[in-house]
PDB file of C-alpha atoms in Angstrom:
ATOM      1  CA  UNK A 666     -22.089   5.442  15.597  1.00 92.00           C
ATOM      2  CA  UNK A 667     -21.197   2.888  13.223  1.00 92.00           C
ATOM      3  CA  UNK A 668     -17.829   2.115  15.436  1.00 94.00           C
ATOM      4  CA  UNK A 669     -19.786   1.866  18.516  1.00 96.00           C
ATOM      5  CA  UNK A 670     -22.323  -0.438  16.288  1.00 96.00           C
ATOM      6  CA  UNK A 671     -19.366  -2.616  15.523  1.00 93.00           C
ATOM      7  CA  UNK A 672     -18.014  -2.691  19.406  1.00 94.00           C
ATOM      8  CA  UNK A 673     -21.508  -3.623  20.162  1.00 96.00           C
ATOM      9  CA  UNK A 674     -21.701  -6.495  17.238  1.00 95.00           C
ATOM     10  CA  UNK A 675     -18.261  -7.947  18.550  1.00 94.00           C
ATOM     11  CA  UNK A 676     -19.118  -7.909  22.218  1.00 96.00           C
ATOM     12  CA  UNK A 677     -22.386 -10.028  21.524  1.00 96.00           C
ATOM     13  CA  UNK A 678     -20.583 -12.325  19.121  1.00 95.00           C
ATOM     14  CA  UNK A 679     -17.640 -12.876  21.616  1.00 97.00           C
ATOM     15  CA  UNK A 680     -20.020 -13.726  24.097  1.00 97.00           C
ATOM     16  CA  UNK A 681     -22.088 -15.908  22.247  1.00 97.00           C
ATOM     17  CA  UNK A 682     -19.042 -17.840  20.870  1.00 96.00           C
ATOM     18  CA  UNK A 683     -18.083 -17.937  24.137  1.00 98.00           C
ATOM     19  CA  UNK A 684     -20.946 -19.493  26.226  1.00 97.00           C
ATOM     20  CA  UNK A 685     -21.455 -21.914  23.256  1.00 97.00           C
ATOM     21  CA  UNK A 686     -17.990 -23.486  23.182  1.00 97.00           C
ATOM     22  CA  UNK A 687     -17.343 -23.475  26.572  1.00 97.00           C
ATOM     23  CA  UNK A 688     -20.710 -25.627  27.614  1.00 96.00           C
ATOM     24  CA  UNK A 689     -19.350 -28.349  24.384  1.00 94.00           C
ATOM     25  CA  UNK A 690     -16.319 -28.358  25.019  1.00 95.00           C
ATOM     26  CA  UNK A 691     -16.448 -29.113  28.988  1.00 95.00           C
ATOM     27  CA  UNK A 692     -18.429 -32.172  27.842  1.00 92.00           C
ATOM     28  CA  UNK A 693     -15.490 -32.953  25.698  1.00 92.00           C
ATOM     29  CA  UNK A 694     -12.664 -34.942  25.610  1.00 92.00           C
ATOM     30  CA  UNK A 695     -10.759 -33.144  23.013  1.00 93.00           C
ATOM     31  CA  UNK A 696      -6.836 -32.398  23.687  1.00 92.00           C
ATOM     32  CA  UNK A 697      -6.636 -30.184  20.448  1.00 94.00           C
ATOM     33  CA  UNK A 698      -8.878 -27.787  17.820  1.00 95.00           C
ATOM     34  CA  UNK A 699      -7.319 -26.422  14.503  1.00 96.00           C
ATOM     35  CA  UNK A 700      -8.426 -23.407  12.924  1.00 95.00           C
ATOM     36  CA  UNK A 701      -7.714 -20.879  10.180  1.00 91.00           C
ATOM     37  CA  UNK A 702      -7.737 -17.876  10.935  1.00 91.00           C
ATOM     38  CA  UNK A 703      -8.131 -16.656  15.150  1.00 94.00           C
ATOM     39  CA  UNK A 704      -9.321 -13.534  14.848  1.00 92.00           C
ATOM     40  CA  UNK A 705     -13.212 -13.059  15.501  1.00 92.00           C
ATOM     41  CA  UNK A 706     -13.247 -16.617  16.947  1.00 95.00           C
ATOM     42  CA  UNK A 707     -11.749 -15.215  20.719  1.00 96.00           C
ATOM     43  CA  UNK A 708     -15.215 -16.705  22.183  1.00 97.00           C
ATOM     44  CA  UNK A 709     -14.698 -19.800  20.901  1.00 97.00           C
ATOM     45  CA  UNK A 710     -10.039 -19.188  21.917  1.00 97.00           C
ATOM     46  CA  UNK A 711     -10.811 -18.386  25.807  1.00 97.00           C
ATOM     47  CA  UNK A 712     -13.629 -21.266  26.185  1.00 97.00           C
ATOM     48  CA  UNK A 713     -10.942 -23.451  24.578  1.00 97.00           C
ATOM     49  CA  UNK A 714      -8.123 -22.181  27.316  1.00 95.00           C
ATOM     50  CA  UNK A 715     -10.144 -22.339  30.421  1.00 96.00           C
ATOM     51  CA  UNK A 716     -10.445 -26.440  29.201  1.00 96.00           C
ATOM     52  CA  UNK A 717      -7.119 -26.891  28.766  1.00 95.00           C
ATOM     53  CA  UNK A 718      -7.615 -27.407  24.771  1.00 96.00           C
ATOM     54  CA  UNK A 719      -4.394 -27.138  22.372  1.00 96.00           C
ATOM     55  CA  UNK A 720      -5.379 -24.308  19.877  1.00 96.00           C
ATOM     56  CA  UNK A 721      -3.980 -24.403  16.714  1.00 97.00           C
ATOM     57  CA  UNK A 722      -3.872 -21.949  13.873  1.00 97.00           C
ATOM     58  CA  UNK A 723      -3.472 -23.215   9.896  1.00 96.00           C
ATOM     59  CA  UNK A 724      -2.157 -20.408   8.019  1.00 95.00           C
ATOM     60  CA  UNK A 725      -4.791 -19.804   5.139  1.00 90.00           C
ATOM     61  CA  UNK A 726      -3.314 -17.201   2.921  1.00 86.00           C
ATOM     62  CA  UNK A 727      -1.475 -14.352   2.620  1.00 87.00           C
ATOM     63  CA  UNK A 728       0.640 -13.025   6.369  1.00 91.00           C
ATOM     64  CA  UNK A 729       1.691  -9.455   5.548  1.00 86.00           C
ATOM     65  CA  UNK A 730       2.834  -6.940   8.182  1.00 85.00           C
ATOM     66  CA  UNK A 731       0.502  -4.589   7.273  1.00 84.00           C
ATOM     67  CA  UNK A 732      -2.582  -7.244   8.773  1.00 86.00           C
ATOM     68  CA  UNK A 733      -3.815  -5.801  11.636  1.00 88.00           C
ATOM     69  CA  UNK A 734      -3.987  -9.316  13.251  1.00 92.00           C
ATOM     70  CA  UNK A 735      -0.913 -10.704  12.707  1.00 94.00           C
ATOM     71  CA  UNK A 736       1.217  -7.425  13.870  1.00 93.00           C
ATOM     72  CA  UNK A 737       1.163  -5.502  17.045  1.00 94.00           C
ATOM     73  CA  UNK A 738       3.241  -3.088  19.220  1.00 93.00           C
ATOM     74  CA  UNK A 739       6.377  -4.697  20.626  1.00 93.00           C
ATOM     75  CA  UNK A 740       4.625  -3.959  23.828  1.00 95.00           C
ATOM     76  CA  UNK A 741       2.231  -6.685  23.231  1.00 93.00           C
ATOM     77  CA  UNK A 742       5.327  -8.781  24.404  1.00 93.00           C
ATOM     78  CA  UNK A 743       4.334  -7.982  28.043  1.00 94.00           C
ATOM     79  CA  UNK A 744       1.147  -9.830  28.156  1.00 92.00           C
ATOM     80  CA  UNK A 745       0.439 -11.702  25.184  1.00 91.00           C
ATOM     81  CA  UNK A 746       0.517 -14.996  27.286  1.00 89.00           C
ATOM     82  CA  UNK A 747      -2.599 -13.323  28.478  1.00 91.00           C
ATOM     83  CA  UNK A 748      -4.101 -12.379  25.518  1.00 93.00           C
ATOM     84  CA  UNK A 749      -6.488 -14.404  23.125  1.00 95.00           C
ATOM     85  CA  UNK A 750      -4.474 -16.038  20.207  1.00 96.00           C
ATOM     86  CA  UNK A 751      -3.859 -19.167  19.575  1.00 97.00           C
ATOM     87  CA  UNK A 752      -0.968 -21.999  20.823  1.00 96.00           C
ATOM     88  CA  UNK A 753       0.654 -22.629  18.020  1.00 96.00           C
ATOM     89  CA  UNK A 754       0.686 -21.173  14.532  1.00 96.00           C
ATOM     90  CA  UNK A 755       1.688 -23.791  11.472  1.00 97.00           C
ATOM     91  CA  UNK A 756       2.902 -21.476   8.487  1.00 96.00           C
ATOM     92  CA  UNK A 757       3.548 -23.406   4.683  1.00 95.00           C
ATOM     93  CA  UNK A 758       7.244 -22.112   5.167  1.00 95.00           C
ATOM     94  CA  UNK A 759      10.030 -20.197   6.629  1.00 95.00           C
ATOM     95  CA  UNK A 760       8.950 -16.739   5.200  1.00 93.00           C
ATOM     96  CA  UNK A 761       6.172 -16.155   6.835  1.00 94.00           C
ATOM     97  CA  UNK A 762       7.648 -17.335   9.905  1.00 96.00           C
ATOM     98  CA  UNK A 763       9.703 -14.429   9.832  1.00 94.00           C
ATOM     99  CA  UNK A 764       6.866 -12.443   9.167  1.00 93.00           C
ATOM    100  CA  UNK A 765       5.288 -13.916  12.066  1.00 95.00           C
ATOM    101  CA  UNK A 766       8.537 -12.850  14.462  1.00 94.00           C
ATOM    102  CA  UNK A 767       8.383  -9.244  14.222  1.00 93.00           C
ATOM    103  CA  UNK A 768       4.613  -8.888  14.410  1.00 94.00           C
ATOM    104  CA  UNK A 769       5.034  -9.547  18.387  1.00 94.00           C
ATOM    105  CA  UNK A 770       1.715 -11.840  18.788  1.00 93.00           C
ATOM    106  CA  UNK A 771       4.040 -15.076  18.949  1.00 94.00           C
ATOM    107  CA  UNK A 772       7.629 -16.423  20.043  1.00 93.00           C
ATOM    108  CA  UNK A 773       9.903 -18.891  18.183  1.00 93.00           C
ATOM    109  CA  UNK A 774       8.308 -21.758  19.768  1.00 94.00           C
ATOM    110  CA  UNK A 775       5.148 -21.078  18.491  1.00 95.00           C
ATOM    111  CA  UNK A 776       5.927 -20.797  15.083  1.00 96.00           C
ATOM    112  CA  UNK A 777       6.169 -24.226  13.187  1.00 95.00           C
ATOM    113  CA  UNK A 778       6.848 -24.974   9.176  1.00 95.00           C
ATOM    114  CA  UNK A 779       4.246 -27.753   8.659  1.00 95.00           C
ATOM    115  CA  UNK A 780       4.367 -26.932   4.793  1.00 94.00           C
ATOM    116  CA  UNK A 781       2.127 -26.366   1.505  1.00 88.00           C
ATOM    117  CA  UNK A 782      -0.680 -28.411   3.271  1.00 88.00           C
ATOM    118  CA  UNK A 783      -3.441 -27.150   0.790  1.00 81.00           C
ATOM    119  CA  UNK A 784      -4.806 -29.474  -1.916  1.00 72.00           C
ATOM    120  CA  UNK A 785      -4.605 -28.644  -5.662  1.00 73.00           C
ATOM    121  CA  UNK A 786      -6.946 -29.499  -8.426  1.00 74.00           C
ATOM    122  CA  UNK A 787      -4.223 -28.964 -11.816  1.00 82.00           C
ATOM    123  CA  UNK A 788      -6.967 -30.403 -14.370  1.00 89.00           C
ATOM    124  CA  UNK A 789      -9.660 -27.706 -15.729  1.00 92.00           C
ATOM    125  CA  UNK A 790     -12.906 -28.661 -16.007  1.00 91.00           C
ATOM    126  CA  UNK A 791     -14.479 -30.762 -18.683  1.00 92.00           C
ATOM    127  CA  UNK A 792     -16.951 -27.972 -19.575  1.00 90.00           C
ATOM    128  CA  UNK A 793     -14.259 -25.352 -19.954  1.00 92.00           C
ATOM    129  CA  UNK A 794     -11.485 -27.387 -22.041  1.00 90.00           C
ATOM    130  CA  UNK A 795     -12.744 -26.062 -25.216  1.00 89.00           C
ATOM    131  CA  UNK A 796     -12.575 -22.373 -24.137  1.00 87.00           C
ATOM    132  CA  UNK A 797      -8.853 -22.473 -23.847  1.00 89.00           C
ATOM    133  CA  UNK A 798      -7.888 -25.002 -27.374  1.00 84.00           C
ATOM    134  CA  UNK A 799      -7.068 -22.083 -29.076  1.00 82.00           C
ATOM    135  CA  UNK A 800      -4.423 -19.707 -30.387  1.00 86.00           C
ATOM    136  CA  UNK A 801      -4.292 -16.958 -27.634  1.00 93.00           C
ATOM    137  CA  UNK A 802      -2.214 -16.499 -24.706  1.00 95.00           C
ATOM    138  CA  UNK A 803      -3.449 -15.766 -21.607  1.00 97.00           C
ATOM    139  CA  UNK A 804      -3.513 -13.076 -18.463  1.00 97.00           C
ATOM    140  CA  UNK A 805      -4.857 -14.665 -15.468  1.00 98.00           C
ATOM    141  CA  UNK A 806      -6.173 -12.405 -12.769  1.00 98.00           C
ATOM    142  CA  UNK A 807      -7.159 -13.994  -9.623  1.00 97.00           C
ATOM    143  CA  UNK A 808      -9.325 -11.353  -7.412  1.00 97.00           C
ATOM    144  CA  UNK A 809     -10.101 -10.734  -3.791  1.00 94.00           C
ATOM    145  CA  UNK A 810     -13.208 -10.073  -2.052  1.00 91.00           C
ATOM    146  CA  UNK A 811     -14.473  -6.753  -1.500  1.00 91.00           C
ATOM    147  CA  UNK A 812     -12.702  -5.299  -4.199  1.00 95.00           C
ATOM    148  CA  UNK A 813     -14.668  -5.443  -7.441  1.00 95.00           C
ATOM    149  CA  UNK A 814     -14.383  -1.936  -8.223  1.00 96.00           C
ATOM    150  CA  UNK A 815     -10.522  -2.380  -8.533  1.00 97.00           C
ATOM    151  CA  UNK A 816     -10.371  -5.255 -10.290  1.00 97.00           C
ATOM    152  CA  UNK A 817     -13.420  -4.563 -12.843  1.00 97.00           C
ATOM    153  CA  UNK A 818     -11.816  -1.126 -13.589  1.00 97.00           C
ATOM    154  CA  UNK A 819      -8.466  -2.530 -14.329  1.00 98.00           C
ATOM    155  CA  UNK A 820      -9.898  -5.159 -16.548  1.00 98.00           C
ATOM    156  CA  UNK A 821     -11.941  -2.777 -18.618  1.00 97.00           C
ATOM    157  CA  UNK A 822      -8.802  -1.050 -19.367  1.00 98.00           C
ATOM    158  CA  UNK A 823      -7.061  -4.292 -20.376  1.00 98.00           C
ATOM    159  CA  UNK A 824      -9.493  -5.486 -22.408  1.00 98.00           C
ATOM    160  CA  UNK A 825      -9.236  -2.192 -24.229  1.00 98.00           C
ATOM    161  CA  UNK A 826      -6.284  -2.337 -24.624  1.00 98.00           C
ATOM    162  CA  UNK A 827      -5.975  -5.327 -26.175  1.00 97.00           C
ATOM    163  CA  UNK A 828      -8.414  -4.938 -28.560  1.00 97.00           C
ATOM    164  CA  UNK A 829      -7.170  -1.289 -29.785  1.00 97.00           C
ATOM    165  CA  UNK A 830      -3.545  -2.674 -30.220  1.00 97.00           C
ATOM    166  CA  UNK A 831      -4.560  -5.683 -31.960  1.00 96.00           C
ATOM    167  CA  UNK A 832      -2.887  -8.168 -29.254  1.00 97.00           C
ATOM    168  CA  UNK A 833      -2.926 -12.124 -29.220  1.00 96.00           C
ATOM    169  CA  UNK A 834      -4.411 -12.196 -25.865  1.00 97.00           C
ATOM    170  CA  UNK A 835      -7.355 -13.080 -23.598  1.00 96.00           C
ATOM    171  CA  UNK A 836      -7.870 -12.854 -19.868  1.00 97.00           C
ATOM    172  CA  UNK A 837      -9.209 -15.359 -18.161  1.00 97.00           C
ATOM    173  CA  UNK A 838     -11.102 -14.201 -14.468  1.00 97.00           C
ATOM    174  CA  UNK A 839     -10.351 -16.315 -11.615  1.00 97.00           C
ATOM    175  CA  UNK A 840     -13.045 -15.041  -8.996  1.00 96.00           C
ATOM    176  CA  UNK A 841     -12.669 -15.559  -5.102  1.00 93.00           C
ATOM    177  CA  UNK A 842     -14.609 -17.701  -3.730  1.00 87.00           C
ATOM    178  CA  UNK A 843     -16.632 -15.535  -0.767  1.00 87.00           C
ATOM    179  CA  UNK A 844     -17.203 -13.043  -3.876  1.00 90.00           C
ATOM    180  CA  UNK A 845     -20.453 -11.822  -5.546  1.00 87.00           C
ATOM    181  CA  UNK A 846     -19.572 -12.735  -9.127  1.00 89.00           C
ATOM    182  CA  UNK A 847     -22.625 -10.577 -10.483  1.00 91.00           C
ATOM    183  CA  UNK A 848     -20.368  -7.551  -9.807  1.00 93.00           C
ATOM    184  CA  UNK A 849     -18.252  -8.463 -12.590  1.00 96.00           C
ATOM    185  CA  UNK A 850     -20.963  -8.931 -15.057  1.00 95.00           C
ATOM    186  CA  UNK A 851     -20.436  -6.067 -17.507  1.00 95.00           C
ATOM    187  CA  UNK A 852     -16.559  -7.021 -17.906  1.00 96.00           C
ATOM    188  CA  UNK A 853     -17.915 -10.595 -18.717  1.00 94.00           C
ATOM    189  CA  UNK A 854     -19.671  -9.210 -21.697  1.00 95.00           C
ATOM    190  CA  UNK A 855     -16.262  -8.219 -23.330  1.00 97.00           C
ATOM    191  CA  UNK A 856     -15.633 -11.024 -25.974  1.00 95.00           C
ATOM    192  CA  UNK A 857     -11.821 -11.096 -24.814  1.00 96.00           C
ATOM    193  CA  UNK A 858     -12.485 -11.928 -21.068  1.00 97.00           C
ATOM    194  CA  UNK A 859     -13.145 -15.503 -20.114  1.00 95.00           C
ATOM    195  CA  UNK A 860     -14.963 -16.171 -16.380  1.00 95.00           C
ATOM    196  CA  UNK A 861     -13.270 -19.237 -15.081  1.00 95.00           C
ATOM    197  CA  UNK A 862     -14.968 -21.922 -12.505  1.00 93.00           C
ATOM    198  CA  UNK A 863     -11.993 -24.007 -12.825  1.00 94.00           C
ATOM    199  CA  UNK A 864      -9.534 -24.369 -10.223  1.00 93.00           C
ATOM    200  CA  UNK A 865      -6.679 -21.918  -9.645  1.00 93.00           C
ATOM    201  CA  UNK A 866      -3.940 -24.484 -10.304  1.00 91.00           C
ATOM    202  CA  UNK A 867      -4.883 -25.650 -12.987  1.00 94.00           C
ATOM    203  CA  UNK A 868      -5.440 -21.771 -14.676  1.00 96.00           C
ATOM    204  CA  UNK A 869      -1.490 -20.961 -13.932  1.00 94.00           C
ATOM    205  CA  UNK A 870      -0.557 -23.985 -16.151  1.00 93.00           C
ATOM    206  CA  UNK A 871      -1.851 -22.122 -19.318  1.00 94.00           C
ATOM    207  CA  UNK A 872      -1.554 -19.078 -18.481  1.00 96.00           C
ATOM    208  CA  UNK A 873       1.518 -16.473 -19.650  1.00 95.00           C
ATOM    209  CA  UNK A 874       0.712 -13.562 -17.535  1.00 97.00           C
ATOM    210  CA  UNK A 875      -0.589 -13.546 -14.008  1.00 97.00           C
ATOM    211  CA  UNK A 876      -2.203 -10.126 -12.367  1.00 98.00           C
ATOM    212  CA  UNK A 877      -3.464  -9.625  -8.683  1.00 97.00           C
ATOM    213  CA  UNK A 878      -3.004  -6.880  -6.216  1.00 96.00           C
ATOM    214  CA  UNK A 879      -2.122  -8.995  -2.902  1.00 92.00           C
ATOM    215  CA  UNK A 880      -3.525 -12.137  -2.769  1.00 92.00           C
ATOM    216  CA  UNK A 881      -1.635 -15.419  -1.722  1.00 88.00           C
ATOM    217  CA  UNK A 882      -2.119 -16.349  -5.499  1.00 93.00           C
ATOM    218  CA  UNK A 883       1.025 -14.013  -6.326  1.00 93.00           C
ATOM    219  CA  UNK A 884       3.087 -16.733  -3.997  1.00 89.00           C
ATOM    220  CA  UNK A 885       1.272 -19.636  -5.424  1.00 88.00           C
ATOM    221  CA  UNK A 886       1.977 -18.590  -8.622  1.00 90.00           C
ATOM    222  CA  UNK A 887       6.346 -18.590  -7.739  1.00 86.00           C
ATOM    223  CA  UNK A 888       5.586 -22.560  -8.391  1.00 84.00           C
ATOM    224  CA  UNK A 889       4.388 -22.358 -12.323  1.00 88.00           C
ATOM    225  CA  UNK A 890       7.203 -20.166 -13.391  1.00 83.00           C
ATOM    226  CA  UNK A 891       4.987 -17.241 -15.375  1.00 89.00           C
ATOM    227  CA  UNK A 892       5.164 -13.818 -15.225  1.00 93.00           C
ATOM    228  CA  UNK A 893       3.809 -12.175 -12.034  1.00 94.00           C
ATOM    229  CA  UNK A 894       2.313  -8.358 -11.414  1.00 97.00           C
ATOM    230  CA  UNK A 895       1.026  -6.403  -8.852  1.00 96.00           C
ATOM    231  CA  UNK A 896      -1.561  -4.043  -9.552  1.00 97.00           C
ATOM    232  CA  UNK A 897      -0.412  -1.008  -7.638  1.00 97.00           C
ATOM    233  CA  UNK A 898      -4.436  -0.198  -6.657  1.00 96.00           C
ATOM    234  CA  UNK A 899      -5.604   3.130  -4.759  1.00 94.00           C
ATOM    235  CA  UNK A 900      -5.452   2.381  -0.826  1.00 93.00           C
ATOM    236  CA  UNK A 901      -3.120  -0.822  -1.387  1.00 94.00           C
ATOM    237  CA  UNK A 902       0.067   0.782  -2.393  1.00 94.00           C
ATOM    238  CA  UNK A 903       1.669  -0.545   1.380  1.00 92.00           C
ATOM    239  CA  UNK A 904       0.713  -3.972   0.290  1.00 91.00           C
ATOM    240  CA  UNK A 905       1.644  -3.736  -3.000  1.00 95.00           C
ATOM    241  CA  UNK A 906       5.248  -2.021  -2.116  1.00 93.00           C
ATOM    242  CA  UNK A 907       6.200  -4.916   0.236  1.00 88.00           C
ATOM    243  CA  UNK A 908       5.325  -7.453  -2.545  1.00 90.00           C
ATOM    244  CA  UNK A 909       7.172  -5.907  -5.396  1.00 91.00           C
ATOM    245  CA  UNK A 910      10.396  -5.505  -2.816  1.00 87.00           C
ATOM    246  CA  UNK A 911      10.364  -9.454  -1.866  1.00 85.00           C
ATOM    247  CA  UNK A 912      11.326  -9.563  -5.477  1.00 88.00           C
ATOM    248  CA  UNK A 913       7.929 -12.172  -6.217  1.00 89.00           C
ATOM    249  CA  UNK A 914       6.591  -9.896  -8.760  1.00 93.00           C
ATOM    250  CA  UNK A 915       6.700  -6.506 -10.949  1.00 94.00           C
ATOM    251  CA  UNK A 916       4.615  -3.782  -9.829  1.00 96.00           C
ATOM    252  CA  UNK A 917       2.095  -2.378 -12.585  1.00 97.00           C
ATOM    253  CA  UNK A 918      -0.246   0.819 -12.571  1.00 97.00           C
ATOM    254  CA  UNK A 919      -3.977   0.725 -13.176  1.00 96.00           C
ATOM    255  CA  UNK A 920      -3.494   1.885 -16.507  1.00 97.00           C
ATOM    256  CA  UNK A 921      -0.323  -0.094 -17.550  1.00 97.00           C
ATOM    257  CA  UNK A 922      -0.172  -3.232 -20.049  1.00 97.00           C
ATOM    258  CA  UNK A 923       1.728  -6.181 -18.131  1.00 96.00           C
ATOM    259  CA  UNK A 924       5.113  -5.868 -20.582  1.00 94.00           C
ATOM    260  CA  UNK A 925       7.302  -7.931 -18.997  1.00 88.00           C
ATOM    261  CA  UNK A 926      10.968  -6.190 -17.600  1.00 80.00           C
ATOM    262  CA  UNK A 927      13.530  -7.489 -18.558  1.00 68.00           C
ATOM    263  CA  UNK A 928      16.011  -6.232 -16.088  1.00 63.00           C
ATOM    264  CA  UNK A 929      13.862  -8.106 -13.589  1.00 64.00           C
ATOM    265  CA  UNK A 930      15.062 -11.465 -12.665  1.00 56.00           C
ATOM    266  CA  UNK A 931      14.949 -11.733  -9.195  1.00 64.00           C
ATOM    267  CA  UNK A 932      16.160 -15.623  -8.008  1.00 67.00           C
ATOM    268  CA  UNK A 933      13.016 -16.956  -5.414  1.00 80.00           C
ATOM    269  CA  UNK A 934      13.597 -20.073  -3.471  1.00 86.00           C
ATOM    270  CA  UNK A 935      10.419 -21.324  -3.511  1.00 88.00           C
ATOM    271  CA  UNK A 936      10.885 -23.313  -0.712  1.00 90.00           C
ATOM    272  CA  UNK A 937      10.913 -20.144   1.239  1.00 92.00           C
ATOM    273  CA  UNK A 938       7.097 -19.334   1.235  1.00 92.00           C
ATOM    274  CA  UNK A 939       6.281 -23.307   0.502  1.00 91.00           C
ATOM    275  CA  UNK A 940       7.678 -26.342   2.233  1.00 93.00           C
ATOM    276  CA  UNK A 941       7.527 -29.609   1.789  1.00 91.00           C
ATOM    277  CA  UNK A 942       4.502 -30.847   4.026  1.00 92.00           C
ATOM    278  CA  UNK A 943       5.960 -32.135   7.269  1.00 90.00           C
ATOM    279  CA  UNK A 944       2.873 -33.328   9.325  1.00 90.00           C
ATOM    280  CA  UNK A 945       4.489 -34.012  12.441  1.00 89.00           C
ATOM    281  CA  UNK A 946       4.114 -30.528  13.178  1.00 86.00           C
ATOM    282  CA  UNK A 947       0.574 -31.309  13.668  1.00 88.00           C
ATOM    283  CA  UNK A 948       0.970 -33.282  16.224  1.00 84.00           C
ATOM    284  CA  UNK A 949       3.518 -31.827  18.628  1.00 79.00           C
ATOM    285  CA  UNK A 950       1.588 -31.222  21.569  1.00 75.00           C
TER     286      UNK A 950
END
């Protein structure tokens, strides 16, 4: 029932986006639409190719070939001119490109570097400078929506941990931004966690350690040179496997301190999974 409810809800969506789109857009005079993210906006994809608008995708985050809508059966090949994705797809660099390839939804020339595009804040806010002018060192963990229970279990543990071992350390919580902080209230009680507001950027810069489980943050974190985990959580261990492989950071268990390996010292080209912008990409119709 609750499949069939979800058919239902994406039938009625699709059809709403549809109808919508296709009325605005005929009274139009667009040539082009960017987007992140295509799936669940098909309505709004097949109103925009029965107009003859350009539809082009901005990567937002993390391309893995375990997501469901970025990899398909090589059969897909067939008739994916007919299906509903977009034109183009501009990626921050050659990595996920390759990514991209074998996931069969789109061909070489539909792939284009346009580069790290995203905007960062490095400066922490006024009202949290004083939390950080003192003597510890810091774990970051950035989180993900929809997974609270991982991330507030794992953080009970370190906090713990750190307190029983008598360790120079606090972690700071970077929270996604789609997520219901209150879920992480009784780990914001502990007097060794920190809840950040500030931006992401600007967290990596004074932090030591950083800990998520597969969020684009691991990547973004390649730039500041500090010490990267996975967290090797129940029902991620695909995600978590591919990450630790690329060499971009050590995998950790739930109930494992971060200590850093020393055998590990795997050389990352940055430039791999973020280019330098190039905005003519943008515009090659």
């Amino acid at each position: 029932k609750e499949e069939l409810d979800n058919i239902k809800i994406a039938i009625y969506i699709f059809y709403k986006q549809y109808t919508f789109y296709n009325r605005f857009i005929t009274k139009s005079e667009f040539k082009i639409a960017y987007l992140t993210c295509h799936y669940h906006k098909e309505g709004f994809i097949l109103a925009a190719k029965r107009n003859n608008l350009l539809v082009y995708e901005l990567q937002h985050g993390i391309i893995a070939k375990q997501d469901i809508f970025y990899n398909y059966p090589k059969e897909l090949k067939l008739f994916r001119h007919k299906a509903l994705f977009p034109d183009k797809i501009l990626v921050f660099g050659s990595y996920w490109a390759s990514v991209l390839l074998n996931g069969n939804c789109f061909d070489f020339n539909q792939i284009d570097v346009l580069g790290n595009y995203l905007t960062s804040n490095n400066n922490l806010l006024e009202s949290e400078k004083q939390l950080f002018k003192t003597k510890f060192s810091y774990i970051l963990i950035t989180t993900q929506t929809k997974m609270s229970n991982h991330y507030v279990t794992y953080i009970r543990f370190l906090s713990e941990y750190i307190k029983d071992n008598g360790l120079n350390y606090k972690i700071i919580v970077k929270n996604h931004h789609s997520e219901d902080v209150e879920s992480y209230n009784e780990v914001y009680k502990f007097e060794n966690v920190i809840c950040s507001k500030s931006e992401v950027y600007s967290l990596f810069k004074i932090a030591e350690k950083h800990i998520s489980i597969y969020s684009t943050t691991l990547y973004d974190a390649l730039i500041y040179d500090l010490e990267n985990y996975t967290l090797n959580s129940k029902g991620f261990e695909d995600y978590v496997s591919q990450i630790e492989d690329s060499g971009i950071a050590q995998k950790i268990e739930t109930n494992q301190f971060p200590f850093k390996n020393p055998s590990i010292n795997n050389k990352i080209n940055i430039d791999d999974y973020y280019s330098e912008i190039n905005y003519s990409s943008l515009f090659k119709f």
